[in-house]
């Protein structure tokens, strides 16, 4: 080799991290042997799926890392099926492997440390997806490992709100979700053509949700934020079945009519034995430049809902241009404008969710033995 030995090559390539796979390409086994040449040595790097620009980016990053060691000819090669099986095995811990065998999400296991936060609302258009996206990114900003699942299969909007430009990749039969703003993102939006109406039957939806939960590589998460479809339909039932440990958070505008519908969705969750943990009021007033506050969607609904459900209001997110713009531009307001009043309210929700800790559950298997 002109300069640098094999160990140095590997050391340099350890700096090339595949964020979605959660490790560097050497540890992932994606670097082949170094072939010595008279003038230049050749390094093979394996890649999994992805658009051509992802390969270009990988090549550039690998080349930059290697430039410190010497001059190399870089060969990018698609990982073959056998390699994919090996990679999948490397990615999944034993707990995930056995959960997959049972076709159950790893989060449903009592040993799972992942808190599943179901963001629900009775009505559509109250800002459920905006709250889900910002809450998830806010949790990641606080240092947690977070993913968001867009389970609103009828109106998926999360990928756009988070500016996700990549599609999921597939390693053997494991779906690797793309990442944006430090969080993993999974949505039906990746699997259907834009502007195509989605017409699903209940069992098909059930299967899709199962696939999203079981076949996706979630890694080790602190929080899974689920943007639930409005209402109390099939998906809520599926989620309850797959994720019996989820906690429900209800989003509502301060309007009286909205509160009533939101209450219904909360009661439906309770009927399914899912703990309702709090209310998040959204679109709560707009403050004009002169400081005047206009309660466009009414006032006080969050408090009313909180008393009815006997859970706290975790935050009241005002109507701001920043929040709307952030969603439209794929750069959530908590990232684009952390000082925006909407961001501050969302960080308040983030901190309240963290502080309250997971819901306590009754465990039938834990019994006190009387002597
Ligand atoms: N606090 C806010 N300030 C300004 N705009 C907001 C706010 N909350 C939501 N919006 C805007 O309102 C619209 C609806 O919000 P969003 O899509 O989050 O609601 P949703 O409840 O998920 O709706 P759907 O039922 O269609 O899924 C979006 O354009 C969003 O940018
Ligand atoms: Mg939505």
Short mmCIF file of C-alpha atoms and ligand atoms in Angstrom, two decimals:
data_model
loop_
_atom_site.label_atom_id
_atom_site.label_comp_id
_atom_site.label_asym_id
_atom_site.label_seq_id
_atom_site.Cartn_x
_atom_site.Cartn_y
_atom_site.Cartn_z
CA UNK A 1 0.00 0.00 0.00
CA UNK A 2 1.25 3.44 -0.83
CA UNK A 3 0.67 4.80 2.63
CA UNK A 4 -1.19 3.56 5.65
CA UNK A 5 -1.96 -0.03 6.43
CA UNK A 6 -5.28 -1.84 6.56
CA UNK A 7 -5.85 -1.04 10.23
CA UNK A 8 -5.47 2.64 9.46
CA UNK A 9 -8.01 2.39 6.66
CA UNK A 10 -10.52 0.81 9.00
CA UNK A 11 -9.80 3.36 11.70
CA UNK A 12 -10.42 6.20 9.24
CA UNK A 13 -13.67 4.67 8.01
CA UNK A 14 -14.93 4.37 11.57
CA UNK A 15 -15.63 8.07 11.21
CA UNK A 16 -18.26 7.34 8.57
CA UNK A 17 -21.49 6.81 10.46
CA UNK A 18 -24.74 5.54 8.98
CA UNK A 19 -27.11 7.44 11.23
CA UNK A 20 -30.13 5.36 10.24
CA UNK A 21 -28.36 2.10 11.00
CA UNK A 22 -27.05 3.63 14.19
CA UNK A 23 -23.35 2.86 13.78
CA UNK A 24 -20.23 3.39 11.70
CA UNK A 25 -19.75 1.45 8.49
CA UNK A 26 -16.83 -0.58 9.87
CA UNK A 27 -18.76 -1.83 12.91
CA UNK A 28 -21.70 -2.58 10.63
CA UNK A 29 -19.46 -4.83 8.55
CA UNK A 30 -19.92 -2.70 5.46
CA UNK A 31 -16.23 -2.34 4.61
CA UNK A 32 -14.64 -5.08 2.52
CA UNK A 33 -10.98 -6.11 2.49
CA UNK A 34 -8.38 -3.62 1.30
CA UNK A 35 -6.77 -4.82 -1.95
CA UNK A 36 -3.24 -3.63 -2.37
CA UNK A 37 -2.29 -2.16 -5.72
CA UNK A 38 1.03 -0.95 -7.11
CA UNK A 39 -0.04 2.66 -7.36
CA UNK A 40 -3.33 2.75 -5.52
CA UNK A 41 -5.04 0.37 -3.14
CA UNK A 42 -8.67 -0.45 -3.54
CA UNK A 43 -11.31 -0.32 -0.78
CA UNK A 44 -14.77 -1.82 -1.22
CA UNK A 45 -17.68 -0.35 0.69
CA UNK A 46 -21.07 -2.03 0.69
CA UNK A 47 -24.27 -0.08 0.67
CA UNK A 48 -27.90 -1.01 1.26
CA UNK A 49 -30.61 0.35 -0.97
CA UNK A 50 -31.25 4.03 -1.14
CA UNK A 51 -31.32 6.56 -3.92
CA UNK A 52 -28.21 7.26 -6.06
CA UNK A 53 -27.57 10.52 -4.20
CA UNK A 54 -27.22 8.56 -0.95
CA UNK A 55 -24.49 6.49 -2.56
CA UNK A 56 -22.81 9.65 -3.82
CA UNK A 57 -22.89 11.06 -0.33
CA UNK A 58 -21.46 7.84 1.10
CA UNK A 59 -18.67 7.89 -1.48
CA UNK A 60 -17.81 11.50 -0.68
CA UNK A 61 -17.75 10.92 3.06
CA UNK A 62 -15.67 7.76 2.74
CA UNK A 63 -13.24 9.47 0.36
CA UNK A 64 -12.87 12.40 2.75
CA UNK A 65 -12.21 10.04 5.67
CA UNK A 66 -9.65 8.08 3.63
CA UNK A 67 -7.81 11.14 2.34
CA UNK A 68 -6.05 11.39 5.71
CA UNK A 69 -4.59 7.90 5.23
CA UNK A 70 -3.65 7.90 1.58
CA UNK A 71 -4.95 7.69 -1.93
CA UNK A 72 -7.45 4.94 -2.58
CA UNK A 73 -9.68 3.72 -5.31
CA UNK A 74 -13.14 3.44 -3.79
CA UNK A 75 -15.56 0.80 -4.99
CA UNK A 76 -19.18 0.97 -3.90
CA UNK A 77 -21.04 -2.31 -4.11
CA UNK A 78 -24.63 -3.23 -3.22
CA UNK A 79 -24.76 -5.56 -0.23
CA UNK A 80 -25.78 -8.99 -1.47
CA UNK A 81 -28.68 -10.95 0.10
CA UNK A 82 -26.34 -12.95 2.35
CA UNK A 83 -24.68 -9.78 3.54
CA UNK A 84 -28.10 -8.30 4.23
CA UNK A 85 -29.06 -11.22 6.44
CA UNK A 86 -25.79 -10.82 8.36
CA UNK A 87 -26.38 -7.09 8.73
CA UNK A 88 -29.94 -7.61 9.92
CA UNK A 89 -28.67 -10.06 12.53
CA UNK A 90 -26.09 -7.53 13.65
CA UNK A 91 -28.74 -4.81 13.99
CA UNK A 92 -31.30 -6.68 16.06
CA UNK A 93 -30.81 -7.53 19.70
CA UNK A 94 -32.12 -10.92 20.99
CA UNK A 95 -35.21 -9.26 22.47
CA UNK A 96 -36.16 -7.74 19.10
CA UNK A 97 -35.50 -11.03 17.32
CA UNK A 98 -37.89 -12.94 19.57
CA UNK A 99 -40.52 -10.15 19.37
CA UNK A 100 -40.35 -10.35 15.58
CA UNK A 101 -40.77 -14.10 15.68
CA UNK A 102 -43.97 -13.60 17.65
CA UNK A 103 -45.04 -10.81 15.26
CA UNK A 104 -45.30 -8.43 18.20
CA UNK A 105 -43.65 -5.03 18.52
CA UNK A 106 -40.74 -5.03 20.93
CA UNK A 107 -42.38 -2.06 22.71
CA UNK A 108 -45.24 -4.24 23.89
CA UNK A 109 -42.91 -6.27 26.10
CA UNK A 110 -42.93 -5.52 29.83
CA UNK A 111 -39.14 -5.16 29.70
CA UNK A 112 -39.30 -2.39 27.09
CA UNK A 113 -38.10 1.00 28.30
CA UNK A 114 -39.80 2.77 25.37
CA UNK A 115 -42.69 5.03 26.25
CA UNK A 116 -45.29 5.06 23.49
CA UNK A 117 -47.08 8.39 23.31
CA UNK A 118 -50.29 8.26 21.27
CA UNK A 119 -51.31 11.73 20.14
CA UNK A 120 -55.01 11.73 19.56
CA UNK A 121 -57.86 14.13 18.89
CA UNK A 122 -61.51 13.78 18.20
CA UNK A 123 -61.54 16.19 15.31
CA UNK A 124 -59.24 16.59 12.36
CA UNK A 125 -57.31 19.76 11.70
CA UNK A 126 -56.67 20.70 15.32
CA UNK A 127 -52.90 20.42 14.98
CA UNK A 128 -52.37 16.82 16.03
CA UNK A 129 -49.63 16.20 13.48
CA UNK A 130 -47.94 19.54 14.22
CA UNK A 131 -47.94 18.69 17.93
CA UNK A 132 -46.69 15.12 17.27
CA UNK A 133 -43.84 16.28 15.04
CA UNK A 134 -42.72 19.07 17.35
CA UNK A 135 -43.11 17.00 20.50
CA UNK A 136 -40.98 14.23 18.96
CA UNK A 137 -38.26 16.62 17.81
CA UNK A 138 -38.45 18.48 21.14
CA UNK A 139 -37.81 15.20 22.98
CA UNK A 140 -34.82 14.52 20.70
CA UNK A 141 -33.47 18.01 21.42
CA UNK A 142 -33.64 17.12 25.12
CA UNK A 143 -31.35 14.18 24.33
CA UNK A 144 -33.74 11.26 24.04
CA UNK A 145 -33.85 8.59 21.32
CA UNK A 146 -37.10 9.20 19.54
CA UNK A 147 -39.14 7.96 16.60
CA UNK A 148 -42.41 9.14 15.21
CA UNK A 149 -44.96 6.85 13.62
CA UNK A 150 -47.45 8.51 11.33
CA UNK A 151 -50.40 6.22 11.94
CA UNK A 152 -52.81 8.70 10.42
CA UNK A 153 -53.03 6.54 7.35
CA UNK A 154 -55.73 8.68 5.79
CA UNK A 155 -53.93 11.99 6.08
CA UNK A 156 -50.24 11.31 6.53
CA UNK A 157 -48.42 14.59 6.84
CA UNK A 158 -45.49 13.87 9.12
CA UNK A 159 -42.78 13.29 6.44
CA UNK A 160 -43.52 16.66 4.87
CA UNK A 161 -43.65 18.46 8.21
CA UNK A 162 -40.26 17.04 9.12
CA UNK A 163 -38.78 17.59 5.68
CA UNK A 164 -37.97 13.90 5.19
CA UNK A 165 -36.55 13.50 1.73
CA UNK A 166 -35.39 9.92 1.93
CA UNK A 167 -37.37 6.78 1.60
CA UNK A 168 -37.00 3.81 3.92
CA UNK A 169 -34.34 1.28 2.97
CA UNK A 170 -34.70 -2.45 3.30
CA UNK A 171 -32.12 -4.80 4.82
CA UNK A 172 -33.33 -8.29 4.01
CA UNK A 173 -36.86 -8.04 5.51
CA UNK A 174 -36.12 -5.22 7.91
CA UNK A 175 -37.36 -1.74 7.04
CA UNK A 176 -34.92 1.02 7.95
CA UNK A 177 -36.76 4.27 8.60
CA UNK A 178 -35.26 7.51 7.34
CA UNK A 179 -34.23 10.13 9.90
CA UNK A 180 -34.86 13.83 10.11
CA UNK A 181 -33.96 16.31 12.84
CA UNK A 182 -32.48 13.43 14.82
CA UNK A 183 -35.59 11.26 14.89
CA UNK A 184 -36.66 8.14 13.00
CA UNK A 185 -39.74 8.62 10.85
CA UNK A 186 -42.17 6.01 9.57
CA UNK A 187 -45.26 6.82 7.54
CA UNK A 188 -47.56 5.24 5.05
CA UNK A 189 -46.76 8.34 3.02
CA UNK A 190 -43.51 6.58 1.99
CA UNK A 191 -45.40 3.69 0.43
CA UNK A 192 -48.13 5.33 -1.60
CA UNK A 193 -47.93 7.80 -4.42
CA UNK A 194 -48.53 11.40 -3.57
CA UNK A 195 -52.04 12.65 -4.21
CA UNK A 196 -53.37 9.09 -4.44
CA UNK A 197 -56.34 8.61 -2.17
CA UNK A 198 -55.85 5.72 0.22
CA UNK A 199 -58.77 3.37 0.45
CA UNK A 200 -58.08 0.62 2.92
CA UNK A 201 -60.20 -1.92 4.58
CA UNK A 202 -59.85 -2.48 8.31
CA UNK A 203 -57.88 -5.77 8.10
CA UNK A 204 -55.45 -4.25 5.61
CA UNK A 205 -54.85 -1.30 7.88
CA UNK A 206 -54.34 -3.65 10.79
CA UNK A 207 -51.71 -5.53 8.78
CA UNK A 208 -50.00 -2.30 7.78
CA UNK A 209 -49.79 -1.07 11.34
CA UNK A 210 -48.43 -4.46 12.36
CA UNK A 211 -45.78 -4.23 9.68
CA UNK A 212 -44.83 -0.71 10.72
CA UNK A 213 -44.39 -1.81 14.28
CA UNK A 214 -42.82 -5.22 13.81
CA UNK A 215 -40.77 -5.05 10.62
CA UNK A 216 -39.24 -1.64 11.15
CA UNK A 217 -35.82 -1.21 12.69
CA UNK A 218 -36.59 1.16 15.57
CA UNK A 219 -33.38 0.64 17.49
CA UNK A 220 -33.51 1.35 21.18
CA UNK A 221 -35.99 4.14 21.71
CA UNK A 222 -36.87 6.22 24.72
CA UNK A 223 -40.04 7.50 23.06
CA UNK A 224 -42.22 6.46 20.16
CA UNK A 225 -44.63 9.27 19.29
CA UNK A 226 -47.66 8.03 17.37
CA UNK A 227 -49.72 10.49 15.32
CA UNK A 228 -53.10 8.76 15.53
CA UNK A 229 -55.89 9.29 13.05
CA UNK A 230 -58.76 11.45 14.24
CA UNK A 231 -61.70 9.71 15.85
CA UNK A 232 -62.03 6.31 17.37
CA UNK A 233 -61.83 3.95 14.40
CA UNK A 234 -60.03 0.79 13.38
CA UNK A 235 -56.53 2.14 13.81
CA UNK A 236 -57.06 3.00 17.45
CA UNK A 237 -58.17 -0.58 18.00
CA UNK A 238 -55.14 -1.94 16.15
CA UNK A 239 -52.81 0.30 18.11
CA UNK A 240 -54.36 -0.77 21.35
CA UNK A 241 -53.86 -4.39 20.38
CA UNK A 242 -50.26 -3.94 19.29
CA UNK A 243 -49.25 -1.33 21.81
CA UNK A 244 -51.21 -1.98 24.98
CA UNK A 245 -48.66 0.06 26.91
CA UNK A 246 -49.32 3.32 25.08
CA UNK A 247 -50.21 6.51 26.87
CA UNK A 248 -52.74 8.81 25.24
CA UNK A 249 -52.45 12.59 24.96
CA UNK A 250 -55.42 14.51 23.68
CA UNK A 251 -55.02 17.55 21.45
CA UNK A 252 -57.85 20.01 21.26
CA UNK A 253 -58.46 23.63 20.34
CA UNK A 254 -59.90 25.79 23.14
CA UNK A 255 -63.31 25.74 21.46
CA UNK A 256 -66.17 24.19 23.38
CA UNK A 257 -67.38 22.06 20.48
CA UNK A 258 -63.86 20.73 19.88
CA UNK A 259 -63.51 19.82 23.55
CA UNK A 260 -66.61 17.71 23.43
CA UNK A 261 -65.33 15.69 20.48
CA UNK A 262 -61.92 15.40 22.10
CA UNK A 263 -63.54 14.09 25.26
CA UNK A 264 -65.19 11.36 23.25
CA UNK A 265 -61.87 10.20 21.80
CA UNK A 266 -60.34 10.22 25.30
CA UNK A 267 -63.19 8.14 26.68
CA UNK A 268 -62.83 5.70 23.80
CA UNK A 269 -59.15 5.32 24.69
CA UNK A 270 -60.09 4.66 28.30
CA UNK A 271 -62.59 2.07 27.23
CA UNK A 272 -59.67 0.32 25.55
CA UNK A 273 -57.79 0.55 28.86
CA UNK A 274 -55.25 3.02 27.52
CA UNK A 275 -54.27 5.59 30.12
CA UNK A 276 -55.09 9.18 29.14
CA UNK A 277 -52.21 11.24 30.55
CA UNK A 278 -52.89 14.82 29.59
CA UNK A 279 -54.45 17.47 27.41
CA UNK A 280 -52.53 19.61 24.96
CA UNK A 281 -54.38 22.73 23.94
CA UNK A 282 -53.48 23.99 20.47
CA UNK A 283 -54.38 27.07 18.44
CA UNK A 284 -54.86 28.88 21.72
CA UNK A 285 -55.02 32.56 20.82
CA UNK A 286 -53.07 34.68 18.40
CA UNK A 287 -50.99 37.63 19.58
CA UNK A 288 -50.72 40.46 17.04
CA UNK A 289 -47.67 42.71 16.66
CA UNK A 290 -49.26 45.35 18.91
CA UNK A 291 -49.55 42.74 21.68
CA UNK A 292 -53.32 42.30 21.42
CA UNK A 293 -54.35 38.68 21.94
CA UNK A 294 -57.17 37.35 19.81
CA UNK A 295 -58.75 34.12 21.06
CA UNK A 296 -59.60 32.99 17.51
CA UNK A 297 -60.60 29.47 18.52
CA UNK A 298 -62.15 30.42 21.83
CA UNK A 299 -60.75 30.10 25.32
CA UNK A 300 -60.69 27.74 28.25
CA UNK A 301 -61.50 24.47 26.43
CA UNK A 302 -58.30 22.83 27.61
CA UNK A 303 -59.21 23.45 31.25
CA UNK A 304 -62.73 22.14 30.74
CA UNK A 305 -61.39 18.98 29.13
CA UNK A 306 -58.81 18.62 31.87
CA UNK A 307 -61.50 18.75 34.58
CA UNK A 308 -63.73 16.33 32.71
CA UNK A 309 -60.96 13.81 32.19
CA UNK A 310 -59.16 14.54 35.46
CA UNK A 311 -55.79 14.88 33.77
CA UNK A 312 -53.57 17.97 33.57
CA UNK A 313 -53.28 20.46 30.72
CA UNK A 314 -49.65 20.00 29.71
CA UNK A 315 -49.45 23.11 27.60
CA UNK A 316 -51.34 25.65 25.61
CA UNK A 317 -49.77 26.20 22.21
CA UNK A 318 -50.66 29.55 20.65
CA UNK A 319 -51.39 30.13 16.98
CA UNK A 320 -48.19 31.43 15.44
CA UNK A 321 -46.88 31.98 11.96
CA UNK A 322 -43.68 30.23 13.02
CA UNK A 323 -45.43 26.96 13.76
CA UNK A 324 -47.35 26.97 10.49
CA UNK A 325 -44.28 27.98 8.47
CA UNK A 326 -42.12 25.34 10.14
CA UNK A 327 -44.58 22.63 9.15
CA UNK A 328 -44.84 23.87 5.60
CA UNK A 329 -41.09 24.11 5.17
CA UNK A 330 -40.20 20.81 6.77
CA UNK A 331 -38.31 22.50 9.57
CA UNK A 332 -40.35 22.19 12.78
CA UNK A 333 -40.73 25.38 14.78
CA UNK A 334 -38.85 23.92 17.80
CA UNK A 335 -35.78 23.73 15.53
CA UNK A 336 -36.36 26.69 13.22
CA UNK A 337 -37.49 29.14 15.92
CA UNK A 338 -36.95 27.79 19.43
CA UNK A 339 -37.93 31.15 20.94
CA UNK A 340 -41.26 31.29 19.14
CA UNK A 341 -44.08 31.26 21.74
CA UNK A 342 -45.38 28.03 20.16
CA UNK A 343 -41.95 26.39 20.62
CA UNK A 344 -41.80 27.50 24.24
CA UNK A 345 -45.22 25.98 24.88
CA UNK A 346 -44.17 22.74 23.16
CA UNK A 347 -40.97 22.51 25.20
CA UNK A 348 -43.22 22.94 28.24
CA UNK A 349 -45.20 19.91 27.06
CA UNK A 350 -41.98 17.97 26.39
CA UNK A 351 -40.72 18.63 29.92
CA UNK A 352 -44.08 17.80 31.48
CA UNK A 353 -44.24 14.49 29.59
CA UNK A 354 -40.71 13.59 30.70
CA UNK A 355 -41.38 14.65 34.30
CA UNK A 356 -44.58 12.62 34.65
CA UNK A 357 -42.76 9.40 33.77
CA UNK A 358 -44.40 6.28 32.37
CA UNK A 359 -47.95 5.38 33.32
CA UNK A 360 -48.24 3.03 36.26
CA UNK A 361 -49.83 -0.22 35.31
CA UNK A 362 -51.63 -2.81 37.24
CA UNK A 363 -49.71 -6.03 36.96
CA UNK A 364 -51.90 -9.02 37.59
CA UNK A 365 -48.78 -11.18 37.95
CA UNK A 366 -47.51 -9.17 40.93
CA UNK A 367 -49.21 -10.35 44.08
CA UNK A 368 -48.46 -9.73 47.71
CA UNK A 369 -48.31 -12.97 49.60
CA UNK A 370 -50.10 -12.75 52.96
CA UNK A 371 -48.55 -14.99 55.62
N1 LIG B 1 -50.43 26.47 16.78
C1 LIG B 1 -50.53 26.65 15.47
N2 LIG B 1 -50.24 27.84 14.89
C2 LIG B 1 -50.33 28.01 13.56
N3 LIG B 1 -50.70 27.08 12.70
C3 LIG B 1 -51.02 25.86 13.20
C4 LIG B 1 -50.94 25.58 14.60
N4 LIG B 1 -51.26 24.28 14.79
C5 LIG B 1 -51.53 23.77 13.56
N5 LIG B 1 -51.37 24.72 12.61
C6 LIG B 1 -51.60 24.57 11.18
O1 LIG B 1 -52.92 24.07 11.01
C7 LIG B 1 -52.97 23.09 9.99
C8 LIG B 1 -53.50 21.76 10.55
O2 LIG B 1 -52.55 21.27 11.47
P1 LIG B 1 -52.18 19.73 11.51
O3 LIG B 1 -51.99 19.19 10.15
O4 LIG B 1 -51.06 19.59 12.48
O5 LIG B 1 -53.52 19.18 12.16
P2 LIG B 1 -54.07 17.69 12.28
O6 LIG B 1 -54.93 17.67 13.49
O7 LIG B 1 -52.97 16.72 12.22
O8 LIG B 1 -54.93 17.61 10.96
P3 LIG B 1 -55.45 16.31 10.18
O9 LIG B 1 -56.71 15.93 10.86
O10 LIG B 1 -55.70 16.82 8.81
O11 LIG B 1 -54.42 15.26 10.27
C9 LIG B 1 -51.57 22.99 9.44
O12 LIG B 1 -51.45 23.78 8.31
C10 LIG B 1 -50.69 23.55 10.55
O13 LIG B 1 -49.53 24.17 10.07
MG1 LIG B 2 -52.56 15.16 10.82
#
